[in-house]
């Protein structure tokens, strides 16, 4: 199918392929057709199984541009929180499956990333280090906020649950301050740090 190494295959790890898997999980729930759910679980299980190999490829063989290398230590929400939505969704809706612990570890790792690693502006909202340092992208409202909300629903720790949902709410207000254009009533795609 001449798939592009990053964007052209439904088994690549990124926000849009995971978004399809997340949508499939919800479609299965509302339609009653388990085919969609099977597709989504195959997708998430595949990345759970292959992550150790990708990690070896990137960290030991220095294959920094290998397929799915963004699964390892990337500074973008496109490859951290957004692709983790189907993992949280499965934890919320499937109480008992063989590799559940791996999913829990995955989601906990992404919660830690969201709260302690992801680049943020002074007011606490998500920003990007590339292509221009400290850029606010409207994209990151989707790339990060749904994960914070779902993770808060999944968490059993009431303090963490509160922290995640409060973060999501404060992000909405911060994004409105930075990228909402009240003259045209639309969000701008981005606000570059030097153009504030």
mmCIF file of N, CA, C and O in Angstrom, residues 114-115 120 123-126 144-145 147-153 157-175:
data_model
loop_
_atom_site.group_PDB
_atom_site.id
_atom_site.type_symbol
_atom_site.label_atom_id
_atom_site.label_comp_id
_atom_site.label_asym_id
_atom_site.label_seq_id
_atom_site.Cartn_x
_atom_site.Cartn_y
_atom_site.Cartn_z
ATOM 1 N N UNK A 114 2.148 13.814 31.583
ATOM 2 C CA UNK A 114 1.269 14.994 31.505
ATOM 3 C C UNK A 114 1.526 15.967 32.641
ATOM 4 O O UNK A 114 1.598 17.182 32.431
ATOM 5 N N UNK A 115 1.677 15.452 33.839
ATOM 6 C CA UNK A 115 1.765 16.315 35.011
ATOM 7 C C UNK A 115 3.181 16.795 35.321
ATOM 8 O O UNK A 115 3.347 17.856 35.930
ATOM 9 N N UNK A 120 5.142 23.316 29.499
ATOM 10 C CA UNK A 120 3.996 24.165 29.815
ATOM 11 C C UNK A 120 4.436 25.622 29.866
ATOM 12 O O UNK A 120 5.578 25.926 30.173
ATOM 13 N N UNK A 123 1.476 29.991 32.758
ATOM 14 C CA UNK A 123 0.142 29.811 33.341
ATOM 15 C C UNK A 123 -0.264 28.347 33.422
ATOM 16 O O UNK A 123 -1.361 28.030 33.861
ATOM 17 N N UNK A 124 0.623 27.450 33.000
ATOM 18 C CA UNK A 124 0.384 26.024 33.175
ATOM 19 C C UNK A 124 -0.200 25.302 31.980
ATOM 20 O O UNK A 124 -0.395 24.091 32.034
ATOM 21 N N UNK A 125 -0.470 26.000 30.885
ATOM 22 C CA UNK A 125 -1.058 25.286 29.746
ATOM 23 C C UNK A 125 0.033 24.626 28.901
ATOM 24 O O UNK A 125 1.179 25.053 28.885
ATOM 25 N N UNK A 126 -0.372 23.555 28.215
ATOM 26 C CA UNK A 126 0.545 22.823 27.358
ATOM 27 C C UNK A 126 1.087 23.729 26.256
ATOM 28 O O UNK A 126 0.350 24.517 25.674
ATOM 29 N N UNK A 144 -4.245 16.744 24.407
ATOM 30 C CA UNK A 144 -4.029 16.526 25.829
ATOM 31 C C UNK A 144 -5.261 16.472 26.702
ATOM 32 O O UNK A 144 -5.340 15.665 27.625
ATOM 33 N N UNK A 145 -6.254 17.339 26.443
ATOM 34 C CA UNK A 145 -7.374 17.472 27.381
ATOM 35 C C UNK A 145 -8.261 16.231 27.483
ATOM 36 O O UNK A 145 -8.637 15.849 28.601
ATOM 37 N N UNK A 147 -7.398 13.176 27.239
ATOM 38 C CA UNK A 147 -6.669 12.212 28.066
ATOM 39 C C UNK A 147 -6.782 12.565 29.543
ATOM 40 O O UNK A 147 -7.015 11.686 30.382
ATOM 41 N N UNK A 148 -6.610 13.841 29.885
ATOM 42 C CA UNK A 148 -6.711 14.244 31.287
ATOM 43 C C UNK A 148 -8.073 13.883 31.861
ATOM 44 O O UNK A 148 -8.170 13.386 32.994
ATOM 45 N N UNK A 149 -9.128 14.107 31.085
ATOM 46 C CA UNK A 149 -10.483 13.820 31.561
ATOM 47 C C UNK A 149 -10.688 12.314 31.732
ATOM 48 O O UNK A 149 -11.181 11.856 32.775
ATOM 49 N N UNK A 150 -10.316 11.516 30.717
ATOM 50 C CA UNK A 150 -10.487 10.062 30.828
ATOM 51 C C UNK A 150 -9.627 9.482 31.942
ATOM 52 O O UNK A 150 -10.068 8.600 32.682
ATOM 53 N N UNK A 151 -8.398 9.958 32.053
ATOM 54 C CA UNK A 151 -7.516 9.457 33.115
ATOM 55 C C UNK A 151 -8.082 9.786 34.490
ATOM 56 O O UNK A 151 -7.961 8.993 35.426
ATOM 57 N N UNK A 152 -8.719 10.946 34.619
ATOM 58 C CA UNK A 152 -9.340 11.292 35.911
ATOM 59 C C UNK A 152 -10.495 10.350 36.221
ATOM 60 O O UNK A 152 -10.715 9.985 37.367
ATOM 61 N N UNK A 153 -11.230 9.937 35.192
ATOM 62 C CA UNK A 153 -12.320 8.984 35.404
ATOM 63 C C UNK A 153 -11.797 7.609 35.804
ATOM 64 O O UNK A 153 -12.413 6.900 36.580
ATOM 65 N N UNK A 157 -7.345 7.188 42.819
ATOM 66 C CA UNK A 157 -6.800 8.132 43.798
ATOM 67 C C UNK A 157 -7.580 9.441 43.697
ATOM 68 O O UNK A 157 -7.508 10.133 42.681
ATOM 69 N N UNK A 158 -8.308 9.801 44.737
ATOM 70 C CA UNK A 158 -9.170 10.989 44.670
ATOM 71 C C UNK A 158 -8.364 12.269 44.469
ATOM 72 O O UNK A 158 -8.810 13.192 43.771
ATOM 73 N N UNK A 159 -7.165 12.359 45.046
ATOM 74 C CA UNK A 159 -6.329 13.548 44.837
ATOM 75 C C UNK A 159 -5.867 13.659 43.389
ATOM 76 O O UNK A 159 -5.901 14.744 42.801
ATOM 77 N N UNK A 160 -5.441 12.532 42.814
ATOM 78 C CA UNK A 160 -5.004 12.529 41.428
ATOM 79 C C UNK A 160 -6.185 12.807 40.499
ATOM 80 O O UNK A 160 -6.068 13.576 39.540
ATOM 81 N N UNK A 161 -7.311 12.196 40.792
ATOM 82 C CA UNK A 161 -8.533 12.426 40.008
ATOM 83 C C UNK A 161 -8.845 13.929 39.949
ATOM 84 O O UNK A 161 -9.077 14.496 38.885
ATOM 85 N N UNK A 162 -8.796 14.574 41.120
ATOM 86 C CA UNK A 162 -9.077 16.013 41.211
ATOM 87 C C UNK A 162 -8.017 16.824 40.453
ATOM 88 O O UNK A 162 -8.343 17.765 39.724
ATOM 89 N N UNK A 163 -6.764 16.450 40.609
ATOM 90 C CA UNK A 163 -5.674 17.179 39.960
ATOM 91 C C UNK A 163 -5.798 17.118 38.432
ATOM 92 O O UNK A 163 -5.594 18.122 37.742
ATOM 93 N N UNK A 164 -6.140 15.951 37.902
ATOM 94 C CA UNK A 164 -6.260 15.793 36.452
ATOM 95 C C UNK A 164 -7.424 16.610 35.893
ATOM 96 O O UNK A 164 -7.274 17.290 34.875
ATOM 97 N N UNK A 165 -8.561 16.561 36.558
ATOM 98 C CA UNK A 165 -9.727 17.284 36.031
ATOM 99 C C UNK A 165 -9.533 18.796 36.182
ATOM 100 O O UNK A 165 -9.906 19.571 35.300
ATOM 101 N N UNK A 166 -8.924 19.217 37.277
ATOM 102 C CA UNK A 166 -8.629 20.643 37.456
ATOM 103 C C UNK A 166 -7.642 21.138 36.396
ATOM 104 O O UNK A 166 -7.770 22.252 35.888
ATOM 105 N N UNK A 167 -6.671 20.300 36.073
ATOM 106 C CA UNK A 167 -5.712 20.656 35.029
ATOM 107 C C UNK A 167 -6.433 20.841 33.694
ATOM 108 O O UNK A 167 -6.189 21.813 32.977
ATOM 109 N N UNK A 168 -7.331 19.912 33.360
ATOM 110 C CA UNK A 168 -8.084 20.017 32.098
ATOM 111 C C UNK A 168 -8.884 21.314 32.046
ATOM 112 O O UNK A 168 -8.881 22.019 31.028
ATOM 113 N N UNK A 169 -9.550 21.652 33.139
ATOM 114 C CA UNK A 169 -10.372 22.872 33.185
ATOM 115 C C UNK A 169 -9.499 24.113 33.034
ATOM 116 O O UNK A 169 -9.799 25.008 32.237
ATOM 117 N N UNK A 170 -8.398 24.176 33.776
ATOM 118 C CA UNK A 170 -7.541 25.364 33.700
ATOM 119 C C UNK A 170 -6.906 25.491 32.313
ATOM 120 O O UNK A 170 -6.673 26.600 31.826
ATOM 121 N N UNK A 171 -6.642 24.346 31.661
ATOM 122 C CA UNK A 171 -6.098 24.376 30.302
ATOM 123 C C UNK A 171 -7.075 25.057 29.338
ATOM 124 O O UNK A 171 -6.668 25.835 28.474
ATOM 125 N N UNK A 172 -8.363 24.755 29.475
ATOM 126 C CA UNK A 172 -9.367 25.356 28.592
ATOM 127 C C UNK A 172 -9.321 26.878 28.704
ATOM 128 O O UNK A 172 -9.273 27.595 27.693
ATOM 129 N N UNK A 173 -9.292 27.384 29.918
ATOM 130 C CA UNK A 173 -9.244 28.836 30.114
ATOM 131 C C UNK A 173 -7.939 29.420 29.556
ATOM 132 O O UNK A 173 -7.947 30.481 28.928
ATOM 133 N N UNK A 174 -6.837 28.730 29.771
ATOM 134 C CA UNK A 174 -5.551 29.227 29.282
ATOM 135 C C UNK A 174 -5.503 29.232 27.756
ATOM 136 O O UNK A 174 -5.033 30.199 27.148
ATOM 137 N N UNK A 175 -6.008 28.170 27.133
ATOM 138 C CA UNK A 175 -6.034 28.142 25.663
ATOM 139 C C UNK A 175 -6.919 29.268 25.123
ATOM 140 O O UNK A 175 -6.590 29.894 24.116
#
